PDB file of C-alpha atoms and ligand atoms in Angstrom:
ATOM      1  CA  MET B   1      -6.755  92.738 246.688  1.00 73.00           C
ATOM      2  CA  GLN B   2      -9.830  91.884 244.600  1.00 80.00           C
ATOM      3  CA  GLY B   3     -12.467  93.462 246.857  1.00 92.00           C
ATOM      4  CA  SER B   4     -16.187  92.660 246.937  1.00 96.00           C
ATOM      5  CA  ALA B   5     -18.722  94.990 245.295  1.00 97.00           C
ATOM      6  CA  ASN B   6     -19.472  96.413 248.756  1.00 98.00           C
ATOM      7  CA  LEU B   7     -15.811  97.143 249.437  1.00 98.00           C
ATOM      8  CA  ASN B   8     -15.459  98.850 246.055  1.00 98.00           C
ATOM      9  CA  VAL B   9     -18.379 101.165 246.755  1.00 98.00           C
ATOM     10  CA  MET B  10     -16.941 101.961 250.198  1.00 98.00           C
ATOM     11  CA  VAL B  11     -13.585 102.881 248.615  1.00 98.00           C
ATOM     12  CA  LYS B  12     -15.365 105.057 246.061  1.00 98.00           C
ATOM     13  CA  ALA B  13     -17.284 106.870 248.840  1.00 98.00           C
ATOM     14  CA  ALA B  14     -14.127 107.373 250.931  1.00 98.00           C
ATOM     15  CA  ARG B  15     -12.230 108.814 247.954  1.00 98.00           C
ATOM     16  CA  ALA B  16     -15.063 111.185 247.063  1.00 98.00           C
ATOM     17  CA  ALA B  17     -15.353 112.444 250.656  1.00 98.00           C
ATOM     18  CA  GLY B  18     -11.552 112.651 250.838  1.00 98.00           C
ATOM     19  CA  ARG B  19     -11.432 114.917 247.756  1.00 98.00           C
ATOM     20  CA  SER B  20     -13.949 117.280 249.304  1.00 97.00           C
ATOM     21  CA  LEU B  21     -12.107 117.293 252.655  1.00 97.00           C
ATOM     22  CA  VAL B  22      -8.712 117.952 251.017  1.00 97.00           C
ATOM     23  CA  LYS B  23     -10.153 121.027 249.292  1.00 95.00           C
ATOM     24  CA  ASP B  24     -11.555 122.261 252.598  1.00 94.00           C
ATOM     25  CA  PHE B  25      -8.338 121.428 254.460  1.00 94.00           C
ATOM     26  CA  ARG B  26      -6.438 123.805 252.152  1.00 92.00           C
ATOM     27  CA  GLU B  27      -8.893 126.548 253.143  1.00 90.00           C
ATOM     28  CA  VAL B  28      -8.494 125.916 256.859  1.00 88.00           C
ATOM     29  CA  GLU B  29      -5.100 127.611 257.043  1.00 74.00           C
ATOM     30  CA  ASN B  30      -6.588 130.833 255.674  1.00 75.00           C
ATOM     31  CA  LEU B  31      -9.239 130.758 258.375  1.00 74.00           C
ATOM     32  CA  GLN B  32      -6.911 130.322 261.363  1.00 65.00           C
ATOM     33  CA  VAL B  33      -7.009 134.063 262.129  1.00 58.00           C
ATOM     34  CA  SER B  34     -10.569 133.666 263.374  1.00 60.00           C
ATOM     35  CA  SER B  35     -10.929 130.509 265.465  1.00 58.00           C
ATOM     36  CA  LYS B  36     -14.738 130.661 265.365  1.00 63.00           C
ATOM     37  CA  GLY B  37     -14.616 131.004 261.597  1.00 70.00           C
ATOM     38  CA  ALA B  38     -12.396 127.960 261.299  1.00 84.00           C
ATOM     39  CA  GLY B  39     -14.554 125.913 263.716  1.00 86.00           C
ATOM     40  CA  ASP B  40     -17.767 126.610 261.811  1.00 87.00           C
ATOM     41  CA  PHE B  41     -16.059 125.953 258.520  1.00 88.00           C
ATOM     42  CA  VAL B  42     -14.748 122.585 259.717  1.00 89.00           C
ATOM     43  CA  SER B  43     -18.207 121.559 260.977  1.00 91.00           C
ATOM     44  CA  ARG B  44     -19.589 122.305 257.531  1.00 93.00           C
ATOM     45  CA  ALA B  45     -16.762 120.359 255.861  1.00 95.00           C
ATOM     46  CA  ASP B  46     -17.494 117.407 258.179  1.00 95.00           C
ATOM     47  CA  VAL B  47     -21.249 117.406 257.439  1.00 96.00           C
ATOM     48  CA  ALA B  48     -20.593 117.790 253.685  1.00 97.00           C
ATOM     49  CA  ALA B  49     -18.212 114.793 253.759  1.00 98.00           C
ATOM     50  CA  GLU B  50     -20.838 112.677 255.530  1.00 98.00           C
ATOM     51  CA  GLU B  51     -23.435 113.628 252.905  1.00 98.00           C
ATOM     52  CA  ILE B  52     -21.075 112.542 250.124  1.00 98.00           C
ATOM     53  CA  VAL B  53     -20.451 109.163 251.767  1.00 98.00           C
ATOM     54  CA  ARG B  54     -24.109 108.674 252.557  1.00 98.00           C
ATOM     55  CA  ASP B  55     -25.310 109.540 249.041  1.00 98.00           C
ATOM     56  CA  ILE B  56     -22.902 107.066 247.439  1.00 98.00           C
ATOM     57  CA  LEU B  57     -23.527 104.218 249.895  1.00 98.00           C
ATOM     58  CA  MET B  58     -27.301 104.658 250.131  1.00 97.00           C
ATOM     59  CA  GLU B  59     -27.651 104.923 246.373  1.00 97.00           C
ATOM     60  CA  ALA B  60     -25.693 101.702 245.902  1.00 98.00           C
ATOM     61  CA  ARG B  61     -27.421  99.829 248.776  1.00 98.00           C
ATOM     62  CA  PRO B  62     -30.728 101.566 249.571  1.00 97.00           C
ATOM     63  CA  ASN B  63     -31.833  98.769 251.920  1.00 98.00           C
ATOM     64  CA  TYR B  64     -28.947  98.934 254.358  1.00 98.00           C
ATOM     65  CA  GLY B  65     -29.112 100.748 257.683  1.00 98.00           C
ATOM     66  CA  TRP B  66     -26.957 103.741 258.553  1.00 98.00           C
ATOM     67  CA  VAL B  67     -25.061 105.052 261.576  1.00 98.00           C
ATOM     68  CA  GLY B  68     -22.971 108.171 260.997  1.00 97.00           C
ATOM     69  CA  GLU B  69     -21.520 110.685 263.419  1.00 96.00           C
ATOM     70  CA  GLU B  70     -23.110 113.716 261.783  1.00 94.00           C
ATOM     71  CA  SER B  71     -26.649 112.482 261.053  1.00 94.00           C
ATOM     72  CA  ASP B  72     -29.482 110.433 262.544  1.00 94.00           C
ATOM     73  CA  ALA B  73     -29.255 106.661 262.460  1.00 95.00           C
ATOM     74  CA  VAL B  74     -31.567 104.833 260.047  1.00 95.00           C
ATOM     75  CA  GLU B  75     -32.727 101.245 260.357  1.00 96.00           C
ATOM     76  CA  GLY B  76     -32.702  99.792 256.859  1.00 95.00           C
ATOM     77  CA  ASN B  77     -35.298  97.564 255.206  1.00 97.00           C
ATOM     78  CA  ASP B  78     -32.550  94.982 255.555  1.00 98.00           C
ATOM     79  CA  PRO B  79     -32.105  95.047 259.357  1.00 96.00           C
ATOM     80  CA  THR B  80     -29.092  92.703 259.167  1.00 98.00           C
ATOM     81  CA  ARG B  81     -26.754  95.189 257.489  1.00 98.00           C
ATOM     82  CA  ARG B  82     -25.609  98.672 258.439  1.00 98.00           C
ATOM     83  CA  TRP B  83     -22.952 101.150 257.470  1.00 98.00           C
ATOM     84  CA  ILE B  84     -21.004 102.713 260.344  1.00 98.00           C
ATOM     85  CA  VAL B  85     -19.346 105.956 259.249  1.00 98.00           C
ATOM     86  CA  ASP B  86     -17.131 108.667 260.659  1.00 98.00           C
ATOM     87  CA  PRO B  87     -16.731 111.125 257.770  1.00 98.00           C
ATOM     88  CA  LEU B  88     -13.858 112.949 259.473  1.00 98.00           C
ATOM     89  CA  ASP B  89     -11.920 111.298 262.276  1.00 98.00           C
ATOM     90  CA  GLY B  90      -9.282 113.612 263.716  1.00 97.00           C
ATOM     91  CA  THR B  91     -11.359 116.804 263.574  1.00 96.00           C
ATOM     92  CA  THR B  92      -9.112 118.694 265.975  1.00 95.00           C
ATOM     93  CA  ASN B  93      -6.081 117.935 263.787  1.00 95.00           C
ATOM     94  CA  PHE B  94      -8.015 119.094 260.708  1.00 95.00           C
ATOM     95  CA  LEU B  95      -9.005 122.321 262.460  1.00 93.00           C
ATOM     96  CA  HIS B  96      -5.382 123.022 263.376  1.00 91.00           C
ATOM     97  CA  GLY B  97      -4.030 122.304 259.909  1.00 92.00           C
ATOM     98  CA  LEU B  98      -2.371 119.035 261.014  1.00 95.00           C
ATOM     99  CA  PRO B  99      -2.437 116.513 258.136  1.00 96.00           C
ATOM    100  CA  HIS B 100      -3.527 113.483 260.201  1.00 98.00           C
ATOM    101  CA  TRP B 101      -7.222 112.690 259.804  1.00 98.00           C
ATOM    102  CA  ALA B 102      -9.292 110.137 257.923  1.00 98.00           C
ATOM    103  CA  VAL B 103     -12.610 108.971 256.545  1.00 98.00           C
ATOM    104  CA  SER B 104     -13.735 105.748 258.244  1.00 98.00           C
ATOM    105  CA  ILE B 105     -16.407 103.413 256.813  1.00 98.00           C
ATOM    106  CA  ALA B 106     -17.404  99.963 258.092  1.00 98.00           C
ATOM    107  CA  LEU B 107     -20.070  97.479 257.069  1.00 98.00           C
ATOM    108  CA  GLU B 108     -21.683  95.262 259.675  1.00 98.00           C
ATOM    109  CA  HIS B 109     -23.701  92.135 258.793  1.00 98.00           C
ATOM    110  CA  LYS B 110     -25.646  90.197 261.424  1.00 98.00           C
ATOM    111  CA  GLY B 111     -23.689  91.882 264.195  1.00 97.00           C
ATOM    112  CA  GLU B 112     -20.283  91.113 262.619  1.00 98.00           C
ATOM    113  CA  LEU B 113     -17.915  93.592 260.993  1.00 98.00           C
ATOM    114  CA  VAL B 114     -17.403  92.371 257.429  1.00 98.00           C
ATOM    115  CA  ALA B 115     -15.744  95.210 255.500  1.00 98.00           C
ATOM    116  CA  ALA B 116     -13.658  98.247 256.459  1.00 98.00           C
ATOM    117  CA  VAL B 117     -12.124 101.285 254.777  1.00 98.00           C
ATOM    118  CA  ILE B 118     -10.011 103.973 256.437  1.00 99.00           C
ATOM    119  CA  PHE B 119      -8.723 106.603 254.012  1.00 98.00           C
ATOM    120  CA  ASP B 120      -6.054 109.161 254.914  1.00 98.00           C
ATOM    121  CA  PRO B 121      -6.173 111.555 251.931  1.00 98.00           C
ATOM    122  CA  ALA B 122      -3.267 113.736 253.073  1.00 97.00           C
ATOM    123  CA  LYS B 123      -0.897 110.736 252.821  1.00 98.00           C
ATOM    124  CA  ASP B 124      -2.902 108.940 250.130  1.00 98.00           C
ATOM    125  CA  GLU B 125      -3.133 105.861 252.334  1.00 98.00           C
ATOM    126  CA  MET B 126      -6.159 103.626 251.748  1.00 98.00           C
ATOM    127  CA  PHE B 127      -6.482 100.926 254.406  1.00 98.00           C
ATOM    128  CA  VAL B 128      -9.038  98.213 253.594  1.00 98.00           C
ATOM    129  CA  ALA B 129     -10.083  94.876 255.069  1.00 98.00           C
ATOM    130  CA  GLU B 130     -12.717  92.240 254.499  1.00 98.00           C
ATOM    131  CA  LYS B 131     -13.619  89.455 256.857  1.00 98.00           C
ATOM    132  CA  GLY B 132     -11.499  86.424 256.011  1.00 97.00           C
ATOM    133  CA  GLN B 133      -9.624  88.250 253.226  1.00 97.00           C
ATOM    134  CA  GLY B 134      -6.926  90.063 255.197  1.00 98.00           C
ATOM    135  CA  ALA B 135      -6.075  93.744 255.555  1.00 98.00           C
ATOM    136  CA  TRP B 136      -4.367  95.899 252.955  1.00 98.00           C
ATOM    137  CA  LEU B 137      -2.700  99.301 252.620  1.00 98.00           C
ATOM    138  CA  ASN B 138      -3.000 100.456 249.019  1.00 96.00           C
ATOM    139  CA  SER B 139      -1.894  97.249 247.304  1.00 91.00           C
ATOM    140  CA  SER B 140       0.248  95.767 250.097  1.00 97.00           C
ATOM    141  CA  ARG B 141      -0.930  93.108 252.526  1.00 98.00           C
ATOM    142  CA  LEU B 142      -0.793  94.222 256.163  1.00 98.00           C
ATOM    143  CA  ARG B 143       0.476  92.312 259.174  1.00 98.00           C
ATOM    144  CA  VAL B 144       0.672  93.541 262.737  1.00 98.00           C
ATOM    145  CA  SER B 145       4.228  93.956 263.984  1.00 98.00           C
ATOM    146  CA  ASP B 146       6.069  90.977 265.406  1.00 97.00           C
ATOM    147  CA  ARG B 147       7.928  92.853 268.141  1.00 98.00           C
ATOM    148  CA  ARG B 148       7.736  90.741 271.277  1.00 97.00           C
ATOM    149  CA  GLN B 149       9.606  92.906 273.790  1.00 98.00           C
ATOM    150  CA  MET B 150       7.615  95.589 275.589  1.00 98.00           C
ATOM    151  CA  ILE B 151      10.757  97.687 275.917  1.00 98.00           C
ATOM    152  CA  GLU B 152      11.006  97.881 272.087  1.00 98.00           C
ATOM    153  CA  SER B 153       7.285  98.568 271.613  1.00 98.00           C
ATOM    154  CA  ILE B 154       5.426 101.832 271.046  1.00 98.00           C
ATOM    155  CA  PHE B 155       1.768 102.414 271.858  1.00 98.00           C
ATOM    156  CA  ALA B 156      -0.861 105.003 271.010  1.00 98.00           C
ATOM    157  CA  THR B 157      -3.753 106.318 273.039  1.00 98.00           C
ATOM    158  CA  GLY B 158      -6.200 109.183 273.250  1.00 96.00           C
ATOM    159  CA  LEU B 159      -5.666 111.661 276.069  1.00 94.00           C
ATOM    160  CA  PRO B 160      -8.922 112.972 277.532  1.00 91.00           C
ATOM    161  CA  PHE B 161      -9.448 116.658 276.791  1.00 87.00           C
ATOM    162  CA  ALA B 162     -11.867 119.382 277.867  1.00 85.00           C
ATOM    163  CA  GLY B 163     -12.476 118.057 281.362  1.00 82.00           C
ATOM    164  CA  ARG B 164     -13.387 114.481 280.387  1.00 86.00           C
ATOM    165  CA  ALA B 165     -13.903 112.299 283.450  1.00 86.00           C
ATOM    166  CA  ASP B 166     -11.526 109.490 282.458  1.00 88.00           C
ATOM    167  CA  LEU B 167      -8.314 111.526 282.934  1.00 93.00           C
ATOM    168  CA  PRO B 168      -7.296 109.856 286.253  1.00 93.00           C
ATOM    169  CA  GLU B 169      -7.626 106.368 284.697  1.00 94.00           C
ATOM    170  CA  VAL B 170      -5.462 107.328 281.724  1.00 96.00           C
ATOM    171  CA  LEU B 171      -2.811 108.863 283.979  1.00 96.00           C
ATOM    172  CA  GLN B 172      -2.701 105.594 285.909  1.00 97.00           C
ATOM    173  CA  ASP B 173      -2.413 103.637 282.654  1.00 97.00           C
ATOM    174  CA  LEU B 174       0.523 105.824 281.623  1.00 98.00           C
ATOM    175  CA  ALA B 175       2.212 105.453 285.008  1.00 97.00           C
ATOM    176  CA  ARG B 176       2.107 101.651 284.637  1.00 98.00           C
ATOM    177  CA  LEU B 177       2.899 101.466 280.910  1.00 98.00           C
ATOM    178  CA  LEU B 178       5.555 104.130 280.289  1.00 98.00           C
ATOM    179  CA  PRO B 179       8.326 102.548 282.390  1.00 98.00           C
ATOM    180  CA  THR B 180       7.936  99.287 280.424  1.00 98.00           C
ATOM    181  CA  CYS B 181       7.933 100.457 276.801  1.00 98.00           C
ATOM    182  CA  ALA B 182       9.664 102.553 274.121  1.00 98.00           C
ATOM    183  CA  GLY B 183       7.033 105.303 274.117  1.00 98.00           C
ATOM    184  CA  VAL B 184       3.407 106.408 273.864  1.00 98.00           C
ATOM    185  CA  ARG B 185       1.973 108.537 271.032  1.00 98.00           C
ATOM    186  CA  ARG B 186      -1.161 110.728 270.867  1.00 98.00           C
ATOM    187  CA  TYR B 187      -1.786 111.381 267.194  1.00 98.00           C
ATOM    188  CA  GLY B 188      -5.464 112.378 267.529  1.00 98.00           C
ATOM    189  CA  ALA B 189      -7.365 110.078 265.165  1.00 98.00           C
ATOM    190  CA  ALA B 190      -8.640 106.804 266.632  1.00 98.00           C
ATOM    191  CA  ALA B 191      -9.359 105.267 263.219  1.00 98.00           C
ATOM    192  CA  LEU B 192      -5.762 105.834 262.113  1.00 98.00           C
ATOM    193  CA  ASP B 193      -4.436 104.596 265.470  1.00 98.00           C
ATOM    194  CA  LEU B 194      -6.115 101.252 264.777  1.00 98.00           C
ATOM    195  CA  ALA B 195      -5.003 101.255 261.125  1.00 98.00           C
ATOM    196  CA  TYR B 196      -1.423 101.836 262.330  1.00 98.00           C
ATOM    197  CA  VAL B 197      -1.624  98.845 264.686  1.00 98.00           C
ATOM    198  CA  ALA B 198      -2.802  96.791 261.679  1.00 98.00           C
ATOM    199  CA  ALA B 199       0.136  98.154 259.667  1.00 98.00           C
ATOM    200  CA  GLY B 200       2.650  97.245 262.389  1.00 98.00           C
ATOM    201  CA  ARG B 201       3.589 100.891 262.991  1.00 98.00           C
ATOM    202  CA  TYR B 202       2.612 100.698 266.649  1.00 97.00           C
ATOM    203  CA  GLU B 203       2.542  97.520 268.708  1.00 98.00           C
ATOM    204  CA  GLY B 204      -0.660  98.551 270.464  1.00 98.00           C
ATOM    205  CA  TYR B 205      -3.350 101.151 271.112  1.00 98.00           C
ATOM    206  CA  TRP B 206      -5.905 101.713 273.841  1.00 98.00           C
ATOM    207  CA  GLU B 207      -8.534 104.354 274.532  1.00 97.00           C
ATOM    208  CA  ARG B 208     -11.767 104.843 276.469  1.00 95.00           C
ATOM    209  CA  GLY B 209     -14.882 106.844 275.665  1.00 94.00           C
ATOM    210  CA  LEU B 210     -15.010 106.033 271.946  1.00 96.00           C
ATOM    211  CA  ASN B 211     -18.032 105.738 269.671  1.00 97.00           C
ATOM    212  CA  GLU B 212     -18.808 102.954 267.205  1.00 98.00           C
ATOM    213  CA  TRP B 213     -17.951 105.148 264.208  1.00 98.00           C
ATOM    214  CA  ASP B 214     -14.453 105.876 265.595  1.00 98.00           C
ATOM    215  CA  ILE B 215     -13.492 102.193 265.775  1.00 98.00           C
ATOM    216  CA  ALA B 216     -15.731  99.925 263.661  1.00 98.00           C
ATOM    217  CA  ALA B 217     -13.485  99.900 260.585  1.00 98.00           C
ATOM    218  CA  GLY B 218     -10.279  99.847 262.638  1.00 98.00           C
ATOM    219  CA  ILE B 219     -11.330  96.802 264.681  1.00 98.00           C
ATOM    220  CA  LEU B 220     -11.727  94.699 261.528  1.00 98.00           C
ATOM    221  CA  LEU B 221      -8.429  95.999 260.113  1.00 98.00           C
ATOM    222  CA  VAL B 222      -6.487  94.955 263.222  1.00 98.00           C
ATOM    223  CA  ARG B 223      -8.123  91.517 263.381  1.00 98.00           C
ATOM    224  CA  GLU B 224      -7.585  90.858 259.678  1.00 98.00           C
ATOM    225  CA  ALA B 225      -3.925  91.874 260.069  1.00 98.00           C
ATOM    226  CA  GLY B 226      -3.513  89.190 262.730  1.00 98.00           C
ATOM    227  CA  GLY B 227      -3.855  91.386 265.828  1.00 98.00           C
ATOM    228  CA  PHE B 228      -6.159  91.224 268.829  1.00 98.00           C
ATOM    229  CA  VAL B 229      -8.836  93.727 269.857  1.00 98.00           C
ATOM    230  CA  GLU B 230     -10.805  93.521 273.089  1.00 98.00           C
ATOM    231  CA  ALA B 231     -12.874  95.855 275.241  1.00 98.00           C
ATOM    232  CA  VAL B 232     -11.031  97.161 278.310  1.00 97.00           C
ATOM    233  CA  GLU B 233     -13.732  95.413 280.397  1.00 96.00           C
ATOM    234  CA  PRO B 234     -12.731  91.788 279.694  1.00 91.00           C
ATOM    235  CA  ARG B 235     -16.156  90.402 278.751  1.00 93.00           C
ATOM    236  CA  ALA B 236     -17.670  93.493 277.116  1.00 97.00           C
ATOM    237  CA  ASP B 237     -18.153  93.876 273.367  1.00 97.00           C
ATOM    238  CA  ALA B 238     -15.270  95.788 271.765  1.00 96.00           C
ATOM    239  CA  LEU B 239     -17.429  97.773 269.318  1.00 97.00           C
ATOM    240  CA  THR B 240     -20.203  98.879 271.653  1.00 97.00           C
ATOM    241  CA  SER B 241     -18.290  99.297 274.939  1.00 96.00           C
ATOM    242  CA  GLY B 242     -16.276 102.168 273.440  1.00 92.00           C
ATOM    243  CA  SER B 243     -13.168 101.220 275.456  1.00 96.00           C
ATOM    244  CA  LEU B 244     -10.563  99.339 273.472  1.00 97.00           C
ATOM    245  CA  ILE B 245      -7.254  97.566 273.746  1.00 98.00           C
ATOM    246  CA  ALA B 246      -5.658  96.514 270.447  1.00 98.00           C
ATOM    247  CA  GLY B 247      -2.270  95.011 269.844  1.00 98.00           C
ATOM    248  CA  ASN B 248      -0.092  92.490 268.107  1.00 98.00           C
ATOM    249  CA  SER B 249      -0.519  88.921 269.316  1.00 96.00           C
ATOM    250  CA  ALA B 250       2.909  88.718 270.969  1.00 97.00           C
ATOM    251  CA  ILE B 251       2.534  91.609 273.417  1.00 97.00           C
ATOM    252  CA  PHE B 252      -1.245  91.611 273.828  1.00 98.00           C
ATOM    253  CA  GLU B 253      -1.375  89.654 277.069  1.00 97.00           C
ATOM    254  CA  THR B 254       1.232  91.784 278.831  1.00 98.00           C
ATOM    255  CA  PHE B 255      -0.108  95.045 277.395  1.00 98.00           C
ATOM    256  CA  SER B 256      -3.762  94.323 278.210  1.00 98.00           C
ATOM    257  CA  GLY B 257      -2.739  93.169 281.706  1.00 97.00           C
ATOM    258  CA  LEU B 258      -1.023  96.522 282.313  1.00 97.00           C
ATOM    259  CA  ILE B 259      -4.013  98.553 281.064  1.00 97.00           C
ATOM    260  CA  ARG B 260      -6.515  96.493 283.056  1.00 96.00           C
ATOM    261  CA  GLY B 261      -4.337  97.059 286.120  1.00 90.00           C
TER     262      GLY B 261
HETATM  263  C1  IPD K   1     -11.943 111.728 267.944  1.00 52.47           C
HETATM  264  C2  IPD K   1     -10.585 111.185 267.553  1.00 52.47           C
HETATM  265  C3  IPD K   1      -9.644 111.222 268.742  1.00 52.47           C
HETATM  266  C4  IPD K   1     -10.215 110.491 269.946  1.00 52.47           C
HETATM  267  C5  IPD K   1     -11.578 111.024 270.295  1.00 52.47           C
HETATM  268  C6  IPD K   1     -12.511 110.953 269.095  1.00 52.47           C
HETATM  269  P1  IPD K   1     -13.341 112.975 266.004  1.00 52.47           P
HETATM  270  O1  IPD K   1     -12.857 111.648 266.846  1.00 52.47           O
HETATM  271  O2  IPD K   1     -10.682 109.864 267.089  1.00 52.47           O
HETATM  272  O3  IPD K   1      -8.398 110.606 268.442  1.00 52.47           O
HETATM  273  O4  IPD K   1      -9.333 110.655 271.031  1.00 52.47           O
HETATM  274  O5  IPD K   1     -12.114 110.255 271.349  1.00 52.47           O
HETATM  275  O6  IPD K   1     -13.777 111.476 269.449  1.00 52.47           O
HETATM  276  O7  IPD K   1     -14.135 113.825 266.957  1.00 52.47           O
HETATM  277  O8  IPD K   1     -12.130 113.644 265.520  1.00 52.47           O
HETATM  278  O9  IPD K   1     -14.186 112.352 264.941  1.00 52.47           O
HETATM  279 CA1   CA K   2     -14.059 110.087 265.407  1.00 52.47          CA
HETATM  280 CA1   CA K   3     -15.735 112.695 263.377  1.00 52.47          CA
END
């Protein structure tokens, strides 16, 4: 895909942050003996990755606004555009030496997502999308899957951890969904869950309690790959509500009906 200048700078930033994270990921295994040591190290790796992304994007487009997980938001001189960045999505996987985490970068213009990059350095998978231009994995065009039967479909979600209040809702979702489908996965990186729906690897994904930086890039990827994304609350905004249902067009109605109960 011949990306725009903005997309190219986003890819450059994701690769640079990815290189730094890969180096740190190799260190993580050595630090597992002391869990505190590994936790502090990973927080530093996360902050360093955000600084790399921020330096590259803000140097290229000094007027744009900024929202990143690890730093304060900035309203740009151009209030119509902002970057939305999660420098390391899948932190718990990273901390445990599991190679499933990503850098996620989105660009919003006038309230619309217009460009998206999700980079998984461990698998060298670069997912990109631009509004109206489709979604791509490395140099291949992406389409959501065309499975139409729930019983053949697999879904991903995020299971609430550390006493989060939404556990009963998710258990109810699972009780309704599991008997109807081929399985549910919990891989631990929301950005990659959405990228995998775009790539047709799962038929659908849902999760509550998410932040904009977890999902901004992934929402555009799924839509540009021909899938649907909505907030769990039917009329709420998908990006800001933080509760998402995403899926291929064929199963979306049945799947979203099950999740909404
Ligand atoms: C988390 C991951 C995880 C999801 C959590 C997120 P982080 O992001 O995306 O899959 O279940 O809700 O907070 O903390 O690894 O950037
Ligand atoms: Ca995240
Ligand atoms: Ca993060």
